[in-house]
PDB file of C-alpha atoms in Angstrom:
ATOM      1  CA  UNK A   1      99.871 112.699 110.981  1.00 49.00           C
ATOM      2  CA  UNK A   2      98.123 115.903 112.049  1.00 47.00           C
ATOM      3  CA  UNK A   3      94.337 115.274 112.322  1.00 42.00           C
ATOM      4  CA  UNK A   4      93.402 118.040 109.886  1.00 44.00           C
ATOM      5  CA  UNK A   5      95.980 116.750 107.412  1.00 47.00           C
ATOM      6  CA  UNK A   6      94.611 113.215 107.734  1.00 47.00           C
ATOM      7  CA  UNK A   7      91.050 114.367 107.074  1.00 45.00           C
ATOM      8  CA  UNK A   8      92.158 116.551 104.187  1.00 45.00           C
ATOM      9  CA  UNK A   9      93.725 113.673 102.298  1.00 42.00           C
ATOM     10  CA  UNK A  10      91.465 110.905 103.449  1.00 46.00           C
ATOM     11  CA  UNK A  11      88.289 112.712 102.459  1.00 48.00           C
ATOM     12  CA  UNK A  12      89.547 112.785  98.944  1.00 40.00           C
ATOM     13  CA  UNK A  13      90.662 116.362  98.717  1.00 39.00           C
ATOM     14  CA  UNK A  14      93.733 114.842  97.203  1.00 35.00           C
ATOM     15  CA  UNK A  15      92.174 113.719  93.945  1.00 35.00           C
ATOM     16  CA  UNK A  16      94.227 112.697  90.910  1.00 30.00           C
ATOM     17  CA  UNK A  17      96.710 113.386  88.129  1.00 27.00           C
ATOM     18  CA  UNK A  18      98.426 115.039  85.253  1.00 27.00           C
ATOM     19  CA  UNK A  19      98.570 112.596  82.355  1.00 25.00           C
ATOM     20  CA  UNK A  20      99.931 115.074  79.898  1.00 27.00           C
ATOM     21  CA  UNK A  21      99.036 114.753  76.274  1.00 28.00           C
ATOM     22  CA  UNK A  22      95.459 116.106  76.279  1.00 31.00           C
ATOM     23  CA  UNK A  23      94.495 119.213  74.280  1.00 32.00           C
ATOM     24  CA  UNK A  24      95.195 122.565  75.918  1.00 34.00           C
ATOM     25  CA  UNK A  25      91.522 123.461  76.163  1.00 42.00           C
ATOM     26  CA  UNK A  26      90.713 120.211  77.916  1.00 49.00           C
ATOM     27  CA  UNK A  27      93.702 120.281  80.289  1.00 69.00           C
ATOM     28  CA  UNK A  28      92.230 117.443  82.309  1.00 77.00           C
ATOM     29  CA  UNK A  29      94.453 116.675  85.305  1.00 71.00           C
ATOM     30  CA  UNK A  30      92.841 113.221  85.499  1.00 77.00           C
ATOM     31  CA  UNK A  31      92.706 111.744  82.008  1.00 82.00           C
ATOM     32  CA  UNK A  32      94.149 112.033  78.528  1.00 80.00           C
ATOM     33  CA  UNK A  33      92.950 111.595  74.964  1.00 84.00           C
ATOM     34  CA  UNK A  34      89.273 111.058  74.258  1.00 85.00           C
ATOM     35  CA  UNK A  35      88.509 110.484  77.952  1.00 85.00           C
ATOM     36  CA  UNK A  36      89.680 113.982  78.953  1.00 84.00           C
ATOM     37  CA  UNK A  37      87.114 116.437  80.305  1.00 86.00           C
ATOM     38  CA  UNK A  38      87.279 120.163  79.439  1.00 83.00           C
ATOM     39  CA  UNK A  39      88.467 121.312  82.861  1.00 84.00           C
ATOM     40  CA  UNK A  40      90.729 124.071  81.592  1.00 85.00           C
ATOM     41  CA  UNK A  41      94.415 124.995  81.923  1.00 89.00           C
ATOM     42  CA  UNK A  42      93.891 127.236  84.965  1.00 92.00           C
ATOM     43  CA  UNK A  43      92.467 124.363  86.970  1.00 92.00           C
ATOM     44  CA  UNK A  44      95.249 122.037  85.847  1.00 90.00           C
ATOM     45  CA  UNK A  45      97.831 124.591  87.002  1.00 92.00           C
ATOM     46  CA  UNK A  46      96.068 124.973  90.362  1.00 93.00           C
ATOM     47  CA  UNK A  47      95.895 121.206  90.780  1.00 91.00           C
ATOM     48  CA  UNK A  48      99.631 120.850  90.132  1.00 91.00           C
ATOM     49  CA  UNK A  49     100.453 123.605  92.615  1.00 92.00           C
ATOM     50  CA  UNK A  50      98.224 121.980  95.206  1.00 91.00           C
ATOM     51  CA  UNK A  51      99.208 118.318  94.920  1.00 91.00           C
ATOM     52  CA  UNK A  52     102.462 118.086  92.994  1.00 92.00           C
ATOM     53  CA  UNK A  53     104.238 121.075  94.520  1.00 93.00           C
ATOM     54  CA  UNK A  54     102.461 121.447  97.875  1.00 90.00           C
ATOM     55  CA  UNK A  55     102.321 125.210  97.225  1.00 90.00           C
ATOM     56  CA  UNK A  56      98.936 126.130  98.685  1.00 89.00           C
ATOM     57  CA  UNK A  57      99.354 129.892  98.383  1.00 88.00           C
ATOM     58  CA  UNK A  58      99.942 129.638  94.646  1.00 91.00           C
ATOM     59  CA  UNK A  59      97.111 127.118  94.315  1.00 93.00           C
ATOM     60  CA  UNK A  60      94.662 129.511  95.975  1.00 93.00           C
ATOM     61  CA  UNK A  61      95.466 132.268  93.491  1.00 93.00           C
ATOM     62  CA  UNK A  62      95.203 129.938  90.514  1.00 95.00           C
ATOM     63  CA  UNK A  63      91.884 128.553  91.736  1.00 96.00           C
ATOM     64  CA  UNK A  64      90.368 132.039  91.593  1.00 95.00           C
ATOM     65  CA  UNK A  65      91.280 132.174  87.911  1.00 94.00           C
ATOM     66  CA  UNK A  66      90.010 128.626  87.377  1.00 94.00           C
ATOM     67  CA  UNK A  67      86.650 129.554  88.886  1.00 95.00           C
ATOM     68  CA  UNK A  68      86.283 132.346  86.348  1.00 94.00           C
ATOM     69  CA  UNK A  69      87.365 130.062  83.506  1.00 91.00           C
ATOM     70  CA  UNK A  70      85.157 127.091  84.440  1.00 92.00           C
ATOM     71  CA  UNK A  71      82.510 128.081  87.019  1.00 94.00           C
ATOM     72  CA  UNK A  72      80.560 124.842  86.633  1.00 94.00           C
ATOM     73  CA  UNK A  73      83.437 122.521  87.594  1.00 95.00           C
ATOM     74  CA  UNK A  74      83.045 121.022  91.102  1.00 96.00           C
ATOM     75  CA  UNK A  75      86.765 120.274  91.494  1.00 95.00           C
ATOM     76  CA  UNK A  76      87.408 124.025  91.718  1.00 96.00           C
ATOM     77  CA  UNK A  77      85.189 124.373  94.771  1.00 97.00           C
ATOM     78  CA  UNK A  78      86.476 121.123  96.268  1.00 95.00           C
ATOM     79  CA  UNK A  79      90.058 122.388  96.241  1.00 94.00           C
ATOM     80  CA  UNK A  80      88.995 125.780  97.562  1.00 96.00           C
ATOM     81  CA  UNK A  81      87.155 124.000 100.373  1.00 95.00           C
ATOM     82  CA  UNK A  82      90.274 121.948 101.122  1.00 91.00           C
ATOM     83  CA  UNK A  83      92.290 125.128 101.540  1.00 91.00           C
ATOM     84  CA  UNK A  84      89.591 126.719 103.679  1.00 94.00           C
ATOM     85  CA  UNK A  85      89.457 123.614 105.877  1.00 92.00           C
ATOM     86  CA  UNK A  86      93.206 123.644 106.272  1.00 86.00           C
ATOM     87  CA  UNK A  87      93.061 127.306 107.314  1.00 86.00           C
ATOM     88  CA  UNK A  88      90.222 126.723 109.786  1.00 90.00           C
ATOM     89  CA  UNK A  89      87.727 128.876 107.838  1.00 94.00           C
ATOM     90  CA  UNK A  90      84.484 127.177 108.842  1.00 94.00           C
ATOM     91  CA  UNK A  91      82.052 129.584 107.157  1.00 96.00           C
ATOM     92  CA  UNK A  92      83.974 129.417 103.898  1.00 96.00           C
ATOM     93  CA  UNK A  93      84.011 125.613 103.998  1.00 96.00           C
ATOM     94  CA  UNK A  94      80.239 125.607 104.458  1.00 95.00           C
ATOM     95  CA  UNK A  95      79.702 127.949 101.503  1.00 97.00           C
ATOM     96  CA  UNK A  96      82.032 125.957  99.257  1.00 97.00           C
ATOM     97  CA  UNK A  97      80.289 122.702 100.159  1.00 97.00           C
ATOM     98  CA  UNK A  98      77.104 124.148  98.732  1.00 97.00           C
ATOM     99  CA  UNK A  99      78.895 125.282  95.564  1.00 97.00           C
ATOM    100  CA  UNK A 100      80.459 121.836  95.159  1.00 97.00           C
ATOM    101  CA  UNK A 101      77.036 120.230  95.503  1.00 97.00           C
ATOM    102  CA  UNK A 102      75.400 122.609  93.033  1.00 98.00           C
ATOM    103  CA  UNK A 103      78.140 122.107  90.435  1.00 97.00           C
ATOM    104  CA  UNK A 104      77.954 118.313  90.852  1.00 98.00           C
ATOM    105  CA  UNK A 105      74.175 118.327  90.428  1.00 98.00           C
ATOM    106  CA  UNK A 106      74.594 120.443  87.324  1.00 97.00           C
ATOM    107  CA  UNK A 107      76.552 117.697  85.541  1.00 96.00           C
ATOM    108  CA  UNK A 108      74.255 114.812  86.479  1.00 97.00           C
ATOM    109  CA  UNK A 109      73.112 114.360  82.869  1.00 96.00           C
ATOM    110  CA  UNK A 110      76.350 115.119  81.041  1.00 95.00           C
ATOM    111  CA  UNK A 111      78.888 113.372  83.322  1.00 96.00           C
ATOM    112  CA  UNK A 112      77.005 111.186  85.820  1.00 97.00           C
ATOM    113  CA  UNK A 113      79.990 109.328  87.303  1.00 97.00           C
ATOM    114  CA  UNK A 114      81.731 112.569  88.253  1.00 96.00           C
ATOM    115  CA  UNK A 115      78.417 113.992  89.439  1.00 97.00           C
ATOM    116  CA  UNK A 116      78.072 111.143  91.934  1.00 97.00           C
ATOM    117  CA  UNK A 117      81.722 111.432  92.942  1.00 96.00           C
ATOM    118  CA  UNK A 118      81.434 115.109  93.827  1.00 96.00           C
ATOM    119  CA  UNK A 119      78.054 114.743  95.471  1.00 97.00           C
ATOM    120  CA  UNK A 120      79.748 112.215  97.732  1.00 95.00           C
ATOM    121  CA  UNK A 121      82.643 114.564  98.230  1.00 93.00           C
ATOM    122  CA  UNK A 122      80.250 117.352  99.187  1.00 95.00           C
ATOM    123  CA  UNK A 123      78.832 115.047 101.862  1.00 95.00           C
ATOM    124  CA  UNK A 124      82.343 114.334 103.105  1.00 91.00           C
ATOM    125  CA  UNK A 125      83.223 118.006 103.168  1.00 92.00           C
ATOM    126  CA  UNK A 126      80.087 118.871 105.083  1.00 94.00           C
ATOM    127  CA  UNK A 127      80.840 116.096 107.557  1.00 93.00           C
ATOM    128  CA  UNK A 128      84.390 117.401 108.010  1.00 91.00           C
ATOM    129  CA  UNK A 129      83.036 120.871 108.794  1.00 93.00           C
ATOM    130  CA  UNK A 130      81.520 119.504 111.996  1.00 93.00           C
ATOM    131  CA  UNK A 131      84.879 118.068 112.976  1.00 90.00           C
ATOM    132  CA  UNK A 132      86.439 121.449 112.251  1.00 89.00           C
ATOM    133  CA  UNK A 133      83.822 123.170 114.388  1.00 91.00           C
ATOM    134  CA  UNK A 134      83.583 120.806 117.372  1.00 92.00           C
ATOM    135  CA  UNK A 135      86.537 118.450 117.164  1.00 90.00           C
ATOM    136  CA  UNK A 136      85.943 114.992 118.593  1.00 89.00           C
ATOM    137  CA  UNK A 137      82.549 116.117 119.936  1.00 92.00           C
ATOM    138  CA  UNK A 138      81.411 116.605 116.361  1.00 91.00           C
ATOM    139  CA  UNK A 139      81.981 112.985 115.377  1.00 90.00           C
ATOM    140  CA  UNK A 140      78.359 111.839 115.961  1.00 92.00           C
ATOM    141  CA  UNK A 141      77.206 114.480 113.481  1.00 92.00           C
ATOM    142  CA  UNK A 142      80.008 113.540 111.087  1.00 90.00           C
ATOM    143  CA  UNK A 143      78.836 109.928 111.065  1.00 91.00           C
ATOM    144  CA  UNK A 144      75.332 110.882 109.933  1.00 93.00           C
ATOM    145  CA  UNK A 145      76.793 111.907 106.565  1.00 92.00           C
ATOM    146  CA  UNK A 146      78.772 108.722 105.994  1.00 89.00           C
ATOM    147  CA  UNK A 147      76.021 106.455 104.543  1.00 93.00           C
ATOM    148  CA  UNK A 148      74.955 108.927 101.862  1.00 95.00           C
ATOM    149  CA  UNK A 149      78.587 109.693 101.056  1.00 93.00           C
ATOM    150  CA  UNK A 150      79.319 106.033 100.382  1.00 92.00           C
ATOM    151  CA  UNK A 151      76.147 105.599  98.345  1.00 96.00           C
ATOM    152  CA  UNK A 152      77.351 108.334  96.017  1.00 96.00           C
ATOM    153  CA  UNK A 153      80.818 106.794  95.768  1.00 95.00           C
ATOM    154  CA  UNK A 154      79.325 103.405  94.973  1.00 95.00           C
ATOM    155  CA  UNK A 155      77.195 104.940  92.226  1.00 97.00           C
ATOM    156  CA  UNK A 156      80.298 106.590  90.768  1.00 97.00           C
ATOM    157  CA  UNK A 157      82.240 103.305  90.873  1.00 95.00           C
ATOM    158  CA  UNK A 158      79.370 101.381  89.303  1.00 96.00           C
ATOM    159  CA  UNK A 159      79.302 103.776  86.365  1.00 97.00           C
ATOM    160  CA  UNK A 160      83.082 104.065  85.898  1.00 95.00           C
ATOM    161  CA  UNK A 161      84.950 101.321  87.799  1.00 93.00           C
ATOM    162  CA  UNK A 162      88.310 102.023  86.123  1.00 92.00           C
ATOM    163  CA  UNK A 163      88.246 105.807  86.228  1.00 94.00           C
ATOM    164  CA  UNK A 164      91.548 107.038  87.742  1.00 92.00           C
ATOM    165  CA  UNK A 165      89.934 110.003  89.505  1.00 93.00           C
ATOM    166  CA  UNK A 166      87.366 107.822  91.248  1.00 94.00           C
ATOM    167  CA  UNK A 167      89.893 105.072  92.040  1.00 93.00           C
ATOM    168  CA  UNK A 168      92.287 107.518  93.678  1.00 89.00           C
ATOM    169  CA  UNK A 169      89.551 109.122  95.725  1.00 86.00           C
ATOM    170  CA  UNK A 170      88.200 105.774  96.931  1.00 87.00           C
ATOM    171  CA  UNK A 171      91.737 104.667  97.741  1.00 91.00           C
ATOM    172  CA  UNK A 172      92.254 107.531 100.172  1.00 89.00           C
ATOM    173  CA  UNK A 173      88.883 106.797 101.777  1.00 85.00           C
ATOM    174  CA  UNK A 174      89.952 103.172 102.194  1.00 88.00           C
ATOM    175  CA  UNK A 175      93.134 104.329 103.942  1.00 92.00           C
ATOM    176  CA  UNK A 176      91.002 106.310 106.383  1.00 85.00           C
ATOM    177  CA  UNK A 177      88.912 103.207 107.062  1.00 84.00           C
ATOM    178  CA  UNK A 178      92.070 101.071 107.507  1.00 91.00           C
ATOM    179  CA  UNK A 179      91.073  98.953 104.512  1.00 93.00           C
ATOM    180  CA  UNK A 180      94.693  98.886 103.437  1.00 96.00           C
ATOM    181  CA  UNK A 181      94.656  96.056 100.916  1.00 96.00           C
ATOM    182  CA  UNK A 182      91.599  97.505  99.167  1.00 94.00           C
ATOM    183  CA  UNK A 183      93.291 100.906  99.099  1.00 95.00           C
ATOM    184  CA  UNK A 184      96.407  99.474  97.485  1.00 97.00           C
ATOM    185  CA  UNK A 185      94.294  97.948  94.701  1.00 95.00           C
ATOM    186  CA  UNK A 186      92.642 101.314  94.037  1.00 94.00           C
ATOM    187  CA  UNK A 187      95.928 103.218  94.013  1.00 95.00           C
ATOM    188  CA  UNK A 188      97.442 100.806  91.502  1.00 94.00           C
ATOM    189  CA  UNK A 189      94.695 101.865  89.058  1.00 91.00           C
ATOM    190  CA  UNK A 190      95.201 105.564  89.794  1.00 89.00           C
ATOM    191  CA  UNK A 191      97.196 108.507  88.591  1.00 83.00           C
ATOM    192  CA  UNK A 192      99.159 110.796  88.805  1.00 84.00           C
ATOM    193  CA  UNK A 193     102.186 108.927  90.077  1.00 86.00           C
ATOM    194  CA  UNK A 194     102.959 111.342  92.895  1.00 89.00           C
ATOM    195  CA  UNK A 195      99.496 110.846  94.407  1.00 93.00           C
ATOM    196  CA  UNK A 196      99.130 107.137  93.644  1.00 93.00           C
ATOM    197  CA  UNK A 197     102.548 106.312  95.119  1.00 96.00           C
ATOM    198  CA  UNK A 198     101.893 108.574  98.085  1.00 96.00           C
ATOM    199  CA  UNK A 199      98.647 106.742  98.776  1.00 96.00           C
ATOM    200  CA  UNK A 200     100.423 103.393  98.634  1.00 97.00           C
ATOM    201  CA  UNK A 201     103.086 104.691 101.010  1.00 98.00           C
ATOM    202  CA  UNK A 202     100.382 105.688 103.498  1.00 97.00           C
ATOM    203  CA  UNK A 203      98.648 102.310 103.229  1.00 97.00           C
ATOM    204  CA  UNK A 204     101.887 100.382 103.698  1.00 98.00           C
ATOM    205  CA  UNK A 205     102.910 102.672 106.570  1.00 97.00           C
ATOM    206  CA  UNK A 206      99.662 101.991 108.392  1.00 96.00           C
ATOM    207  CA  UNK A 207     100.092  98.253 107.736  1.00 96.00           C
ATOM    208  CA  UNK A 208     103.524  98.602 109.403  1.00 97.00           C
ATOM    209  CA  UNK A 209     105.156  97.407 106.178  1.00 98.00           C
ATOM    210  CA  UNK A 210     107.746 100.139 106.483  1.00 98.00           C
ATOM    211  CA  UNK A 211     110.171  98.979 103.782  1.00 97.00           C
ATOM    212  CA  UNK A 212     107.373  98.952 101.207  1.00 98.00           C
ATOM    213  CA  UNK A 213     106.137 102.303 102.516  1.00 98.00           C
ATOM    214  CA  UNK A 214     109.587 103.812 102.091  1.00 97.00           C
ATOM    215  CA  UNK A 215     109.887 102.443  98.554  1.00 98.00           C
ATOM    216  CA  UNK A 216     106.565 104.033  97.571  1.00 98.00           C
ATOM    217  CA  UNK A 217     107.491 107.339  99.211  1.00 98.00           C
ATOM    218  CA  UNK A 218     110.713 107.424  97.201  1.00 97.00           C
ATOM    219  CA  UNK A 219     108.782 106.783  93.991  1.00 97.00           C
ATOM    220  CA  UNK A 220     106.414 109.623  94.862  1.00 97.00           C
ATOM    221  CA  UNK A 221     109.362 111.923  95.497  1.00 97.00           C
ATOM    222  CA  UNK A 222     110.894 110.978  92.161  1.00 96.00           C
ATOM    223  CA  UNK A 223     107.699 112.243  90.522  1.00 94.00           C
ATOM    224  CA  UNK A 224     107.348 115.353  92.730  1.00 95.00           C
ATOM    225  CA  UNK A 225     110.835 116.130  94.064  1.00 95.00           C
ATOM    226  CA  UNK A 226     110.026 119.493  95.679  1.00 94.00           C
ATOM    227  CA  UNK A 227     106.847 118.581  97.547  1.00 96.00           C
ATOM    228  CA  UNK A 228     107.284 119.239 101.285  1.00 96.00           C
ATOM    229  CA  UNK A 229     104.434 116.868 102.160  1.00 95.00           C
ATOM    230  CA  UNK A 230     106.355 113.983 100.620  1.00 97.00           C
ATOM    231  CA  UNK A 231     109.519 114.801 102.539  1.00 97.00           C
ATOM    232  CA  UNK A 232     107.368 114.963 105.657  1.00 97.00           C
ATOM    233  CA  UNK A 233     106.023 111.492 104.858  1.00 97.00           C
ATOM    234  CA  UNK A 234     109.539 110.193 104.187  1.00 98.00           C
ATOM    235  CA  UNK A 235     110.604 111.492 107.604  1.00 98.00           C
ATOM    236  CA  UNK A 236     107.663 109.829 109.342  1.00 97.00           C
ATOM    237  CA  UNK A 237     108.429 106.458 107.785  1.00 98.00           C
ATOM    238  CA  UNK A 238     112.128 106.724 108.614  1.00 98.00           C
ATOM    239  CA  UNK A 239     111.191 107.585 112.198  1.00 97.00           C
ATOM    240  CA  UNK A 240     109.019 104.478 112.382  1.00 97.00           C
ATOM    241  CA  UNK A 241     111.950 102.450 111.059  1.00 97.00           C
ATOM    242  CA  UNK A 242     114.082 103.685 113.951  1.00 95.00           C
ATOM    243  CA  UNK A 243     116.334 105.884 111.812  1.00 96.00           C
ATOM    244  CA  UNK A 244     116.282 109.249 113.623  1.00 97.00           C
ATOM    245  CA  UNK A 245     119.223 110.837 111.820  1.00 97.00           C
ATOM    246  CA  UNK A 246     117.727 110.169 108.401  1.00 97.00           C
ATOM    247  CA  UNK A 247     114.275 111.202 109.639  1.00 97.00           C
ATOM    248  CA  UNK A 248     115.681 114.544 110.830  1.00 98.00           C
ATOM    249  CA  UNK A 249     117.244 115.104 107.422  1.00 98.00           C
ATOM    250  CA  UNK A 250     113.878 114.496 105.716  1.00 98.00           C
ATOM    251  CA  UNK A 251     111.998 116.705 108.191  1.00 98.00           C
ATOM    252  CA  UNK A 252     114.542 119.496 107.693  1.00 98.00           C
ATOM    253  CA  UNK A 253     114.039 119.301 103.941  1.00 97.00           C
ATOM    254  CA  UNK A 254     110.262 119.474 104.434  1.00 97.00           C
ATOM    255  CA  UNK A 255     110.699 122.557 106.618  1.00 96.00           C
ATOM    256  CA  UNK A 256     112.992 124.145 104.028  1.00 96.00           C
ATOM    257  CA  UNK A 257     110.552 123.585 101.172  1.00 95.00           C
ATOM    258  CA  UNK A 258     107.387 124.141 103.223  1.00 93.00           C
ATOM    259  CA  UNK A 259     107.547 127.826 104.035  1.00 90.00           C
ATOM    260  CA  UNK A 260     104.045 128.215 102.561  1.00 84.00           C
ATOM    261  CA  UNK A 261     102.517 125.417 104.664  1.00 86.00           C
ATOM    262  CA  UNK A 262      99.841 126.377 107.214  1.00 82.00           C
ATOM    263  CA  UNK A 263     101.327 127.260 110.584  1.00 86.00           C
ATOM    264  CA  UNK A 264      99.585 124.357 112.334  1.00 84.00           C
ATOM    265  CA  UNK A 265     101.268 121.891 109.976  1.00 89.00           C
ATOM    266  CA  UNK A 266     104.659 123.530 110.394  1.00 91.00           C
ATOM    267  CA  UNK A 267     104.355 123.311 114.174  1.00 94.00           C
ATOM    268  CA  UNK A 268     103.501 119.612 113.995  1.00 95.00           C
ATOM    269  CA  UNK A 269     106.391 119.012 111.627  1.00 96.00           C
ATOM    270  CA  UNK A 270     108.811 120.724 114.016  1.00 96.00           C
ATOM    271  CA  UNK A 271     107.468 118.694 116.945  1.00 97.00           C
ATOM    272  CA  UNK A 272     108.090 115.450 115.108  1.00 97.00           C
ATOM    273  CA  UNK A 273     111.534 116.654 114.072  1.00 97.00           C
ATOM    274  CA  UNK A 274     112.407 117.590 117.670  1.00 97.00           C
ATOM    275  CA  UNK A 275     111.226 114.200 118.924  1.00 97.00           C
ATOM    276  CA  UNK A 276     113.660 112.498 116.565  1.00 97.00           C
ATOM    277  CA  UNK A 277     116.452 114.819 117.679  1.00 96.00           C
ATOM    278  CA  UNK A 278     115.787 113.777 121.283  1.00 95.00           C
ATOM    279  CA  UNK A 279     115.910 110.125 120.303  1.00 92.00           C
ATOM    280  CA  UNK A 280     119.197 110.662 118.488  1.00 91.00           C
ATOM    281  CA  UNK A 281     120.663 112.457 121.489  1.00 90.00           C
ATOM    282  CA  UNK A 282     119.577 109.580 123.740  1.00 88.00           C
ATOM    283  CA  UNK A 283     121.233 107.046 121.470  1.00 81.00           C
ATOM    284  CA  UNK A 284     124.411 109.097 121.385  1.00 72.00           C
TER     285      UNK A 284
END
């Protein structure tokens, strides 16, 4: 996986779900019923564009509306920072880190578990900005943010151990840390399906349990059938299984659906597709 893509997901910028039946004003993409927070329909729409559809251009436009609708919600700034990171916009990432932190601090009394979650996320985002700036040379600076990030995550988990938003976020962090079994436990308590199954596919892939990884990727695709990221993941797993023809088919579908993907991701996708084509030609 492309390093920026890995950081994007593993730092939790791929948080949570659409459960459906909550009131329109709440429109919580994480929870339903009495547990739903009043995040607003604009943010829910942006979240779906970002994670369910993989349509980052549409997500960016919807996030601008969500910021106007709910300026105190840290998820808005987190997703905007994710897009800025993906586009290599270092100054914008830095500014959005501060907005994420301010919004998280602002809900410390009213929603403390989410406050801790997003304070930790702000630490992770700030750490990732040094990687964006200096690459591998920035890793020593990145590591200075890790202890405080995990302290915030622990505080969030202590307050709300079964919260699907927190579980999903921690699951992706566990994948980054190669704590695959722990990650699988977190993802099984997470939603939405397309992100929870995707996380399990990544964990199984990294465990080299490729049949299980493929099964989870197919479940994710059943929930989000037009997401180019998921076709990309399907292709990677098929490649690892030694199935170049099927991998090429998945990569081609990702390219077809992923016209809005950042150019760096599209280049990496084409490289992996071409590598499978070379393998297929060698076999032939």
